[in-house]
XYZ file of C-alpha atoms in Angstrom:
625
model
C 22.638 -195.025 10.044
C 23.592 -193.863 13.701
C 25.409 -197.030 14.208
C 27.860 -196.484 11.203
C 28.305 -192.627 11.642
C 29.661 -194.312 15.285
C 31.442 -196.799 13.935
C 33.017 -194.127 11.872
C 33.603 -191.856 14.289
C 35.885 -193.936 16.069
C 37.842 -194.833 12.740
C 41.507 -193.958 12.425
C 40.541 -191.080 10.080
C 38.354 -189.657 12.400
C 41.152 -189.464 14.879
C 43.633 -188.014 12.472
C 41.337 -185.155 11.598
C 40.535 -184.620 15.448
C 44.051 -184.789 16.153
C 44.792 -181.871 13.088
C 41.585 -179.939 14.588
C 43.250 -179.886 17.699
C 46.800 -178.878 16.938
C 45.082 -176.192 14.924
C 43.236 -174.716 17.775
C 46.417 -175.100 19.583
C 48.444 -173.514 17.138
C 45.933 -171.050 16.345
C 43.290 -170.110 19.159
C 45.326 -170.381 21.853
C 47.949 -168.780 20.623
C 45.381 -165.775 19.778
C 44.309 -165.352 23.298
C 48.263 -165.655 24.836
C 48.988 -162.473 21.993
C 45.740 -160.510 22.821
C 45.939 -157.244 25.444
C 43.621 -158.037 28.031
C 42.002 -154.953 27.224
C 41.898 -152.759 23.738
C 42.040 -149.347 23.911
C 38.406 -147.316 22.800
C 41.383 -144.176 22.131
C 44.457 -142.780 22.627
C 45.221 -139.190 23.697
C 48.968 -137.805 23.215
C 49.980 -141.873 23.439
C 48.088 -142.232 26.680
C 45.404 -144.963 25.982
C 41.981 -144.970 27.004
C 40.965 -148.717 28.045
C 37.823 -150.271 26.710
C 36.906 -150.993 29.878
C 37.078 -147.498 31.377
C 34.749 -146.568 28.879
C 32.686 -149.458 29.047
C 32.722 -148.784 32.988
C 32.084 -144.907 32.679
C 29.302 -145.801 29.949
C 27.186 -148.572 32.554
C 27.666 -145.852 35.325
C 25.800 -143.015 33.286
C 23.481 -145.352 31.598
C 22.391 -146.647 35.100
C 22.045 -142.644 36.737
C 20.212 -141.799 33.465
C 17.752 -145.203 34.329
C 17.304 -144.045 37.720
C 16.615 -140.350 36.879
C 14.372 -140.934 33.659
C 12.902 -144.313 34.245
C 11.109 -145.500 30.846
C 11.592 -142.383 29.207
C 15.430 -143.167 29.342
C 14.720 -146.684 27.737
C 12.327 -145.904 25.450
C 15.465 -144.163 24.000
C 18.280 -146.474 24.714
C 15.646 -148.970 22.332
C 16.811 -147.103 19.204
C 20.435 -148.199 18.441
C 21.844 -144.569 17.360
C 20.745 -142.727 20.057
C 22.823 -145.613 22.301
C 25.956 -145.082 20.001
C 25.801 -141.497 20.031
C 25.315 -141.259 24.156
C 28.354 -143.778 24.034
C 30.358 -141.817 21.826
C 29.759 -138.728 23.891
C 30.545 -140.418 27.260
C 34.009 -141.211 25.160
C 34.539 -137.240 24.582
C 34.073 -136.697 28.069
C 36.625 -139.191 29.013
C 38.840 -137.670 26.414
C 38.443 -133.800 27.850
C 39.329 -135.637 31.219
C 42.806 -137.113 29.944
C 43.689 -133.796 28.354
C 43.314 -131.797 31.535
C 45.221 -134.487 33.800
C 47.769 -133.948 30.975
C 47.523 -130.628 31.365
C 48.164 -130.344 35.052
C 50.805 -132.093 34.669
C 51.952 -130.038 32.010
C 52.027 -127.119 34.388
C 53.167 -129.020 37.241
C 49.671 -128.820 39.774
C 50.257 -131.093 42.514
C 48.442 -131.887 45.643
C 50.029 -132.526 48.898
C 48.844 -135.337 51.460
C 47.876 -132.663 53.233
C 45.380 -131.041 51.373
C 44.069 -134.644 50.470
C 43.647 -135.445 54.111
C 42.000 -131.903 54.560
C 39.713 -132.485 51.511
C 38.302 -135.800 53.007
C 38.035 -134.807 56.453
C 35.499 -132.358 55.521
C 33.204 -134.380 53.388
C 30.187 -134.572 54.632
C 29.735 -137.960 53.511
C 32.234 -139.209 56.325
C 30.990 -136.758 59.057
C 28.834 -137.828 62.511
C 27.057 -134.744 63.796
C 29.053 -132.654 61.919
C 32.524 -134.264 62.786
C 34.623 -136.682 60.524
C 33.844 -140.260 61.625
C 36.799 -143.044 60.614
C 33.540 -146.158 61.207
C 31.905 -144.197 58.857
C 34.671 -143.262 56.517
C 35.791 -147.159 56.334
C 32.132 -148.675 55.579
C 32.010 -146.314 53.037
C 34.803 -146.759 51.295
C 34.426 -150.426 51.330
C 30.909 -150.261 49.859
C 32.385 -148.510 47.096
C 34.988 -151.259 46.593
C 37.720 -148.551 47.714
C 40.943 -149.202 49.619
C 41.766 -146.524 52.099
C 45.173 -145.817 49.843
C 42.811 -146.198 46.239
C 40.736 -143.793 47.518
C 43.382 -141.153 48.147
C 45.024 -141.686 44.879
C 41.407 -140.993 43.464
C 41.194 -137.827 45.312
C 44.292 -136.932 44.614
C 43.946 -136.746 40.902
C 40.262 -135.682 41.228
C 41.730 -132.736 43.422
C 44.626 -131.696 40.202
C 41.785 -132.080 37.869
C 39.401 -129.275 39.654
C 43.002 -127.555 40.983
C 42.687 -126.607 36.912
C 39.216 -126.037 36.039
C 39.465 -123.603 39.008
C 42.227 -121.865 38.117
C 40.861 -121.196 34.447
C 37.251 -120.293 35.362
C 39.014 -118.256 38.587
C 40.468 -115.873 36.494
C 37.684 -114.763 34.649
C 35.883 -111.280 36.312
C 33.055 -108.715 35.171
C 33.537 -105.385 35.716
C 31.173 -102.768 37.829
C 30.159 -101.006 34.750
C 29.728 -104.484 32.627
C 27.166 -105.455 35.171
C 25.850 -102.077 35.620
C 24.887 -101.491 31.180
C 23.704 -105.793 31.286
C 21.430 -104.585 34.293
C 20.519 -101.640 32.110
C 19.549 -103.667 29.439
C 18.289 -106.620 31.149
C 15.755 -104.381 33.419
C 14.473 -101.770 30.104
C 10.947 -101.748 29.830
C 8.880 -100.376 26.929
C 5.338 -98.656 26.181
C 3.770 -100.289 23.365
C 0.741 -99.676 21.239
C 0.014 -102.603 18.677
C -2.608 -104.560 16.518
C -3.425 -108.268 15.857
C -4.379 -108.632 11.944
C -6.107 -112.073 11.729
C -5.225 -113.412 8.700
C -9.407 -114.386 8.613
C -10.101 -111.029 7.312
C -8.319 -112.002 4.058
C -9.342 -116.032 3.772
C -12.386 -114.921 1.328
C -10.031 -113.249 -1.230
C -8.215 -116.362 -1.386
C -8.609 -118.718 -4.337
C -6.171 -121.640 -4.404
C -6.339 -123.898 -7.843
C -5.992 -127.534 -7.951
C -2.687 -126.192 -9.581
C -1.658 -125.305 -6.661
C -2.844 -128.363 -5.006
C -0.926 -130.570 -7.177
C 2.395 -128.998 -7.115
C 2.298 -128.503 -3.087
C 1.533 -132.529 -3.100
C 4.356 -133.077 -5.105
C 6.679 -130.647 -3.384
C 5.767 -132.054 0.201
C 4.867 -135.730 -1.103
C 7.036 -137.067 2.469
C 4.727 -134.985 5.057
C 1.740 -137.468 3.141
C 3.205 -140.852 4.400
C 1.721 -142.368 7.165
C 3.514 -144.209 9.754
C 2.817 -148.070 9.885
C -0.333 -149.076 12.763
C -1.122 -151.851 14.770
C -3.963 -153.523 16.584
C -2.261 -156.376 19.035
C -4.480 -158.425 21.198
C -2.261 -159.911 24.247
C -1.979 -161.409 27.546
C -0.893 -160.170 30.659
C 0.690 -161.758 33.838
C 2.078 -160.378 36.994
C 3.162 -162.601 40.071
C 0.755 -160.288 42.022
C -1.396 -162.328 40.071
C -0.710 -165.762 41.642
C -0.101 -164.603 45.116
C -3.769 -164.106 46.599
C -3.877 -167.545 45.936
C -0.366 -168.852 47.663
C -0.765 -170.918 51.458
C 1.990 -171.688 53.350
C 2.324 -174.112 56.315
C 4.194 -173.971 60.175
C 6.411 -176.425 58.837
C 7.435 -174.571 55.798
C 7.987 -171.345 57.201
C 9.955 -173.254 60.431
C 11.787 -175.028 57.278
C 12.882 -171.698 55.561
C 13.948 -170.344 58.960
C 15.878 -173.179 59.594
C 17.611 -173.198 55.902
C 18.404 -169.351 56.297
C 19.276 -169.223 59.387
C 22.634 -167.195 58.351
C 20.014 -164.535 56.846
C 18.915 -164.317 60.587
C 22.230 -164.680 62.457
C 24.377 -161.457 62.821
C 28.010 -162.830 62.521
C 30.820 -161.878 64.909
C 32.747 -158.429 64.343
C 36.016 -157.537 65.506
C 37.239 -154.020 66.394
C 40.856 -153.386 65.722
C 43.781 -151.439 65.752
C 46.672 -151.475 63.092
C 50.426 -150.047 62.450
C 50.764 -150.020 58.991
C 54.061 -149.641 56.946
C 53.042 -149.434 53.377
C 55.364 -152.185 50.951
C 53.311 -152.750 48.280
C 56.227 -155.821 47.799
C 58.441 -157.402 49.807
C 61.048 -155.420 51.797
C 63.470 -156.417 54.635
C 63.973 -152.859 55.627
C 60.497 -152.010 55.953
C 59.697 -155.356 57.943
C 62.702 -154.863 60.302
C 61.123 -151.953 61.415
C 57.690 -153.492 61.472
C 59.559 -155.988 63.927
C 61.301 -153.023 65.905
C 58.242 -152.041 66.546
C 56.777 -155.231 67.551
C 59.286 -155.778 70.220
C 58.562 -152.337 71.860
C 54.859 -153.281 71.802
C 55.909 -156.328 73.470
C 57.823 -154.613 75.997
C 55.515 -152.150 77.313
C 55.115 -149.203 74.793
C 51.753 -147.690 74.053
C 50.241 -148.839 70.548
C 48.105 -145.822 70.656
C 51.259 -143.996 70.410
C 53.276 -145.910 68.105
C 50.665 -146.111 66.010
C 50.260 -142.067 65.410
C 53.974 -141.797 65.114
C 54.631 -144.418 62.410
C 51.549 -146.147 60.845
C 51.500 -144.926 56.981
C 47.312 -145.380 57.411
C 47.430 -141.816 58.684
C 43.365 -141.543 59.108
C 43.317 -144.635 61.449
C 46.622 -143.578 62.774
C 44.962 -140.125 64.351
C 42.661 -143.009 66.527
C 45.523 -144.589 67.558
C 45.367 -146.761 64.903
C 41.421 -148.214 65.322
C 40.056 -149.263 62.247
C 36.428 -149.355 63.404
C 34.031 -152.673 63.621
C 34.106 -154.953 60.667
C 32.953 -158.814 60.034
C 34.894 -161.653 57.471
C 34.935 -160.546 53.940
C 36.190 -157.030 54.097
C 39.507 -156.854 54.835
C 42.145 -157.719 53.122
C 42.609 -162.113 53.101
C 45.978 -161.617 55.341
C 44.966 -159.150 57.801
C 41.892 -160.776 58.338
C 43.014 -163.893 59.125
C 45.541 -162.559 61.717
C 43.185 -160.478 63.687
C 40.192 -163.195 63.986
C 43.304 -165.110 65.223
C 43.663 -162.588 68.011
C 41.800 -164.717 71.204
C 41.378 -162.035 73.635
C 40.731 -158.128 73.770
C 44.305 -156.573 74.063
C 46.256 -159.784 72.248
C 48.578 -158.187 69.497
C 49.275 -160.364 66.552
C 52.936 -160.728 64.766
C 54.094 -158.589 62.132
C 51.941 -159.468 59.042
C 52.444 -158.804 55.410
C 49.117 -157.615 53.076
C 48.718 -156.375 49.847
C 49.282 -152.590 51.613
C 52.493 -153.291 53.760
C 53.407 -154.658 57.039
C 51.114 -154.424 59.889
C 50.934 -155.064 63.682
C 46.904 -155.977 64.997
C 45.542 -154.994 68.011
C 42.136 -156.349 69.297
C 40.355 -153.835 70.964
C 36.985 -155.711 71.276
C 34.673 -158.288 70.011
C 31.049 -158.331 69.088
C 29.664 -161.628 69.332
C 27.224 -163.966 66.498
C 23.348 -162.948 67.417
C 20.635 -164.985 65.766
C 17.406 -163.035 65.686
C 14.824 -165.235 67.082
C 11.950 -167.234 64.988
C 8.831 -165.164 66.421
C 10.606 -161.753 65.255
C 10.672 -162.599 61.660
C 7.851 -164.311 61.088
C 6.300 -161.994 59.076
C 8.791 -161.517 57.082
C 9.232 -164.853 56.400
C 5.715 -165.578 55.578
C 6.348 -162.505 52.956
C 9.750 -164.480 51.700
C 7.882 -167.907 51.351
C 4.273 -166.965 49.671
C 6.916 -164.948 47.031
C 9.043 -167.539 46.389
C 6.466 -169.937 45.968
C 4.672 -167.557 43.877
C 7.913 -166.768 41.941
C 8.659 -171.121 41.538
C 4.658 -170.754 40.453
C 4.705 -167.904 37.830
C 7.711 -169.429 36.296
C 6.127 -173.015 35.660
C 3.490 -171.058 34.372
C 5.474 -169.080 31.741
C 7.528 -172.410 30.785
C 3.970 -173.776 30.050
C 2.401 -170.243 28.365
C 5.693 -170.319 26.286
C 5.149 -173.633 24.961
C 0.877 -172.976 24.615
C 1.956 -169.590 22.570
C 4.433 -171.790 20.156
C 2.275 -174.803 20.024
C -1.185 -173.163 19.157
C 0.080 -169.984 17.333
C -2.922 -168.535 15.435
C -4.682 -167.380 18.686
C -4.507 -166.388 22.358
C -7.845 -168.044 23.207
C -5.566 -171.085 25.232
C -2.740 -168.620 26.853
C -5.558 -166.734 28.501
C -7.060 -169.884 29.730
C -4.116 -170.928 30.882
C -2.994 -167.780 32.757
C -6.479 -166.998 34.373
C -6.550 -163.791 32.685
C -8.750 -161.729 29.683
C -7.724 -161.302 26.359
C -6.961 -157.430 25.959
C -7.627 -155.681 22.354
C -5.776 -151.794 21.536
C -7.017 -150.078 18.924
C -4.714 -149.288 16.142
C -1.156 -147.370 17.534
C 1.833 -146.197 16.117
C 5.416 -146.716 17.378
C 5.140 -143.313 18.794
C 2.235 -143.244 20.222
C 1.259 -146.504 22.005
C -1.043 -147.313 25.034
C 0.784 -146.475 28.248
C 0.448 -150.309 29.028
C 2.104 -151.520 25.816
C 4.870 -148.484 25.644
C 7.852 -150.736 26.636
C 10.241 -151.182 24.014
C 11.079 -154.967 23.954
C 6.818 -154.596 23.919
C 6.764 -152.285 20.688
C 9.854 -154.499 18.968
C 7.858 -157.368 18.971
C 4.878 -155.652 17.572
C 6.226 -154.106 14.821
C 8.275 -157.071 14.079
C 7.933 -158.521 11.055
C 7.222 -161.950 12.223
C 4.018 -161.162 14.216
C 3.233 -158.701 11.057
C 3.480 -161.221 8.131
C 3.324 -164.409 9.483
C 0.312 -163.429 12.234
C 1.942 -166.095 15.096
C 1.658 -165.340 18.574
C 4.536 -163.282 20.142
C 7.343 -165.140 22.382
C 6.784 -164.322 26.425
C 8.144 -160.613 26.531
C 9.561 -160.053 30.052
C 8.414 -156.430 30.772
C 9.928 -155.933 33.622
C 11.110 -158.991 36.737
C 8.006 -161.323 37.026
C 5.705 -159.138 34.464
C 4.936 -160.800 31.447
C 3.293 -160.367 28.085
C 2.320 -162.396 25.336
C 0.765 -161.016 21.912
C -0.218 -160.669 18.701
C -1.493 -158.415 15.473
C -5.106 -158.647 15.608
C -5.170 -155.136 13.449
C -2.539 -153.908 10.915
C -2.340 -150.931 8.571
C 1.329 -150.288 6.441
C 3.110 -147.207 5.797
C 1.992 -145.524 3.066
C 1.824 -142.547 0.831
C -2.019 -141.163 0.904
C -3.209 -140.459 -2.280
C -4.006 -136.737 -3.448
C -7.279 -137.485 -2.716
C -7.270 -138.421 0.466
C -5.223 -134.947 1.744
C -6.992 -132.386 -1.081
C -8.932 -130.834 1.990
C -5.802 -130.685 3.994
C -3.798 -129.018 1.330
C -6.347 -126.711 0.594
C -6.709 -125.462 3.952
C -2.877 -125.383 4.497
C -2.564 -123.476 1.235
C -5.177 -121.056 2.028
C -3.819 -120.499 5.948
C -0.429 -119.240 3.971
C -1.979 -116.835 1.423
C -4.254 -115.899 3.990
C -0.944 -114.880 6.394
C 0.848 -113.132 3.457
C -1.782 -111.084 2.367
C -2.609 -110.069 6.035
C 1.310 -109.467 6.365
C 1.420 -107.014 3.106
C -1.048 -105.004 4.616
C 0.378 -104.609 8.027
C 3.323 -103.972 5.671
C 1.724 -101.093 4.015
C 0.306 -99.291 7.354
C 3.265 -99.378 8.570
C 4.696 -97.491 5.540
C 2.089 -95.153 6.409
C 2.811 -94.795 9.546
C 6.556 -94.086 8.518
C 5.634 -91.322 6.564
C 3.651 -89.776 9.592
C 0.362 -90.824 8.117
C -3.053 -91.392 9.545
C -3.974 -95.169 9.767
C -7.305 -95.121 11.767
C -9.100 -95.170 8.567
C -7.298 -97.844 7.387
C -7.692 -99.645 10.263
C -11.410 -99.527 10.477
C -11.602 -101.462 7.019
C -10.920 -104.448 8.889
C -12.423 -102.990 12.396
C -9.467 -103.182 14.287
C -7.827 -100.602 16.845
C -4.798 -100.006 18.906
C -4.180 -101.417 21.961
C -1.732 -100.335 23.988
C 0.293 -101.834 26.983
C 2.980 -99.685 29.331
C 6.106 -101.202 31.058
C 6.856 -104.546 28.871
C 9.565 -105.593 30.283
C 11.875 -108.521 28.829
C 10.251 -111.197 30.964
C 6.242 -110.277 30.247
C 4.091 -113.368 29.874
C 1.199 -111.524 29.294
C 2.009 -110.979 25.204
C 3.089 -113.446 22.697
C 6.532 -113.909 23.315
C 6.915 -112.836 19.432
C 5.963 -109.572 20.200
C 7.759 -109.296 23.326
C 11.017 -110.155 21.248
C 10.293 -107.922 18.654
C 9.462 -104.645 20.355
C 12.968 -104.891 22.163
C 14.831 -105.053 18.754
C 13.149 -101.510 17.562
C 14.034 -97.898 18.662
C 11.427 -95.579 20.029
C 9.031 -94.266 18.091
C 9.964 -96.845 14.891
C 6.857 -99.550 14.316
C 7.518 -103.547 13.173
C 5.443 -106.335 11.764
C 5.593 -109.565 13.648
C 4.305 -113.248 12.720
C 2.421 -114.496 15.154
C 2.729 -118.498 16.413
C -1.431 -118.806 15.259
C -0.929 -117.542 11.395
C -2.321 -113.932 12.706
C -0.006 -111.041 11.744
C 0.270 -107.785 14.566
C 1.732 -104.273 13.901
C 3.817 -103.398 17.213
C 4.658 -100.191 17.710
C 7.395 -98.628 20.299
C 5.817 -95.360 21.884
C 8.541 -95.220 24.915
C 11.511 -96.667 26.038
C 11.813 -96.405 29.990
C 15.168 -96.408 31.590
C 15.808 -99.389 33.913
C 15.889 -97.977 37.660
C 19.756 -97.918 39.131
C 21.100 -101.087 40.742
C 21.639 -101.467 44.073
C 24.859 -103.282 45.545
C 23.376 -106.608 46.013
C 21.804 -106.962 42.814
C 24.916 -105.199 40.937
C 26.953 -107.760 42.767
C 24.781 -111.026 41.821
C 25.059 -110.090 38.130
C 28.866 -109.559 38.468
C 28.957 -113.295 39.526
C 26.710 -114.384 37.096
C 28.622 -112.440 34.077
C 32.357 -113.574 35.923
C 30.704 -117.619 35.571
C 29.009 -116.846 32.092
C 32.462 -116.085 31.039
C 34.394 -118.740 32.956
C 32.251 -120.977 31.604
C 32.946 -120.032 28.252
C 37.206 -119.905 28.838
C 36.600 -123.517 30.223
C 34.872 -124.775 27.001
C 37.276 -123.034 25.029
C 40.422 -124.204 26.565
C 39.097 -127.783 26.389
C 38.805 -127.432 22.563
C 42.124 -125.936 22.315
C 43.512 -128.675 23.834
C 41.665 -131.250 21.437
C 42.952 -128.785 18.472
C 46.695 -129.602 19.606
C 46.328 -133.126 20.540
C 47.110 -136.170 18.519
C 43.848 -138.076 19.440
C 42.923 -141.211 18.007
C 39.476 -143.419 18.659
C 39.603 -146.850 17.722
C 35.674 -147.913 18.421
């Protein structure tokens, strides 16, 4: 059979259809990927499109801060596929509300001047040395965050419009002496109180509920009675801590990894440089005659220093005569980095040499030489490096070979454990929601709750929980999502049921004391019914912890002298009554003048949001995800 589908295969009608497979791929695919943008647009604001990839870029950045901040809270989330399309969609907004303000600025013609951008950068405090601006540091910075000196300005500069705006809108907002002076007022009120907690216990044992009532609460609430779906997995756990208490290594093998990293050890030559650059993105004869005038009076005697403050367009590097800092091979741009490791001696000036930026003329200034740190001074480290790695090559022939045991013998764990020197581990029964710190990793849960594991009880694949942390598992336990029977929740109902009437009935009464009370009444006899007095409490301010926060809340939407009925979080019903209302103390300065900020930012705050929506009101947005 093999031999004739060959045969066949090298047949002149095999070749014709190859050759009409091919010429359609030609025609077709190719011809597909020549006609398609090199990057589709997620939207389009007023005609100006937002890239794909900015979003995609501006979607990894936040995903990776909200890792970092929240850990496995933040994935635990990102597991569940809406939450991840709704934080995307909302990264989108924000990227929208950012084009509409650039458009904006431009709109009402904000610019910022070189100046200002130079101004701006010298006094970041990322780039400052003891409190001064440091060009080393400014340059290794910049290049760790993949920034040209000239990228990096253009970033400020539009960074600089965009807050030039939000500024100016949340700038002219302003509170007023007196509005600060009636919010302090308010804010600062405090109240005497007398009041009294009706337990709603008093009136369970003149509740009857009727299996009625029962019945037609089931069937009213019949989704609060489904249960979520449980599991009992049994699994397997390895770590490469696991293997290394058990990893040796030899002279030779540590004097081997030495010798094969010896790069890892060596500290490469770095040059320290000056430049002249004239910025010429492209070719120019005018610009590189002058690069060349310039040359020639370098040649001649003039002072680079000089030259370089006068006319290089790098005007950071320029204020240093032109130094650049230290840097080794692989920063700089191809070009310029070739010319100055050219450079033989401190002083040598290279030619006039064309970049990606411009022209420039190199100065060597000085030359660190290659180091290599010796054996003895990183031996621990490389005893660390080779017990890992041979732990690492270790744990992964051991999860090539657990993988295979899993598949092979899927109907228990009994060989993995063997395998991997470690216990088989039993839960008890979990939901989703609320599983065992140890098994709360998503790609953990997903496999649990599969259906596979579920129906078909197999062993799990090897779940990477995290780099060189595995799991393997499987149901041992599992109970389905149901709806419990009547039965099964009568009790529950009942007591729910009862917990209501009880509250209303407690409720009507405090309803009708404080009718009484309205009608300048005496309660105290009522109130001893149920043995129950006033308490009372002076000075509640706003902020009191010390009542239910209910209470607090209610007692400040009531005039003096007027009484209200408040639900309490526990069922129990109080009767609050408002015996004084105490004028807040006058402000001083200080404190009139924080809440004048505070009100001026509330407000700003609020001008900001609203302009923003304005703008989305009037613009022709479109999102094509």
């Amino acid at each position: 059979m093999l031999e004739r589908i060959r045969e066949g295969s090298q047949g002149p009608w095999a070749i014709g259809i190859l050759a009409l497979v091919i010429l359609s791929f030609i025609f077709a695919g190719v011809g597909s990927y020549i006609n398609s943008s090199s990057s589709v647009a997620a939207a389009s604001v007023n005609g100006e499109e937002i890239s794909s990839t900015e979003l995609e870029q501006a979607y990894e950045n936040e995903r990776a801060r909200m890792e970092s901040q929240f850990g496995d809270a933040f994935a635990t989330l990102a597991s569940d596929t809406t939450y991840l399309q709704n934080f995307k969609k909302g990264i989108l907004d924000r990227l929208i509300s950012e084009k509409l303000l650039d458009q904006a600025a431009i709109d009402l013609g904000l610019r910022v001047s070189d100046a200002q951008i130079k101004e701006a950068i010298v006094g970041m405090q990322e780039f400052q040395v003891d409190g001064k601006f440091d060009n080393d540091r400014y340059l290794i910075i910049l290049r760790q965050a993949g920034f040209q000196p000239n990228n990096f300005r253009d970033y400020m500069r539009v960074d600089m419009i965009r807050r030039q705006l939000s500024s100016s809108l949340m700038g002219s907002e302003f509170a007023l002496k007196q509005e600060a002076s009636n919010a302090y007022a308010i804010q600062q009120q405090t109240r005497d109180i007398k009041f009294v907690t009706v337990p709603k216990a008093s009136f369970q044992e003149q509740v009857e509920i009727t299996p009625e009532q029962i019945e037609t609460y089931y069937q009213s609430n019949i989704d609060q009675f489904d249960t979520e779906q449980k599991v009992s997995v049994a699994y397997v756990e390895l770590k490469l801590d696991d293997l290394m208490a058990d990893i040796q290594v030899t002279d030779d093998e540590l004097n081997e990894f030495y010798q094969q990293n010896i790069s890892t050890y060596r500290t490469e030559e770095e040059r320290q440089v000056s430049h002249i650059l004239l910025e010429s993105a492209e070719a120019d004869d005018v610009v590189a005659a002058q690069a060349d005038e310039l040359l020639e009076k370098i040649n001649t005697g003039a002072d680079f220093a000089e030259l370089a403050k006068e006319y290089s367009s790098d005007t950071f590097s320029a204020e240093n005569g032109g130094d650049l800092g230290w840097f080794g091979k692989g920063i700089m741009d191809p070009a310029f980095e070739e010319a100055a490791y050219t450079l033989e001696s401190v002083n040598d000036v290279s030619a006039v040499i064309k970049s990606a930026f411009g022209y420039h003329i190199i100065k060597l200034t000085d030359v660190k030489p290659e180091q290599v740190t010796g054996f003895d001074e990183v031996k621990e480290d490389i005893i660390a490096e080779v017990k890992t790695t041979k732990a690492e090559d270790q744990f992964y022939e051991v999860q090539q070979r657990l993988a295979e045991v899993a598949f092979e013998v899927p109907d228990n764990l009994d060989e993995v454990a063997e395998l991997a020197g470690k216990p088989i581990v039993t839960s008890e029964l979990f939901t989703r929601n609320e599983a065992p710190q140890s098994l709360s990793n998503p790609s953990i849960l997903n496999s649990a709750f599969s259906v596979e594991l579920i129906e078909d009880a197999v062993n799990s694949e090897v779940i990477e929980v995290a780099k060189n942390h595995i799991v393997i598992l499987r149901v041992s336990d599992y109970e389905p999502e149901r709806t419990q029977a009547i039965e099964e929740v009568t009790e529950q109902i009942q007591q729910t049921l009862s917990d209501q009437a009880a509250q209303q009935t407690a409720k009507d009464w405090a309803v009708e004391v404080k009718g009484l009370l309205a009608n300048n009444e005496n309660v105290d006899s009522k109130l001893s019914e149920l043995q129950l007095t006033w308490e009372s409490q002076e000075g509640v301010a706003r902020s009191d912890t010390s009542l239910s926060q209910s209470i607090v809340q209610a007692l400040f939407a009531v005039a003096e002298n007027q009484t209200t009925v408040v639900d309490l979080i526990n069922g129990d019903i109080s009767l609050v009554q408002v015996t004084k209302v105490n004028d807040a103390p006058a402000a001083d300065d200080t404190q009139l003048a924080t809440l004048i900020n505070r009100l001026a930012s509330t407000k700003a705050q609020l001008l900001f949001s609203a302009v923003i929506e304005s703008l989305k009101a009037d613009a022709d947005i479109e999102i094509y995800l």
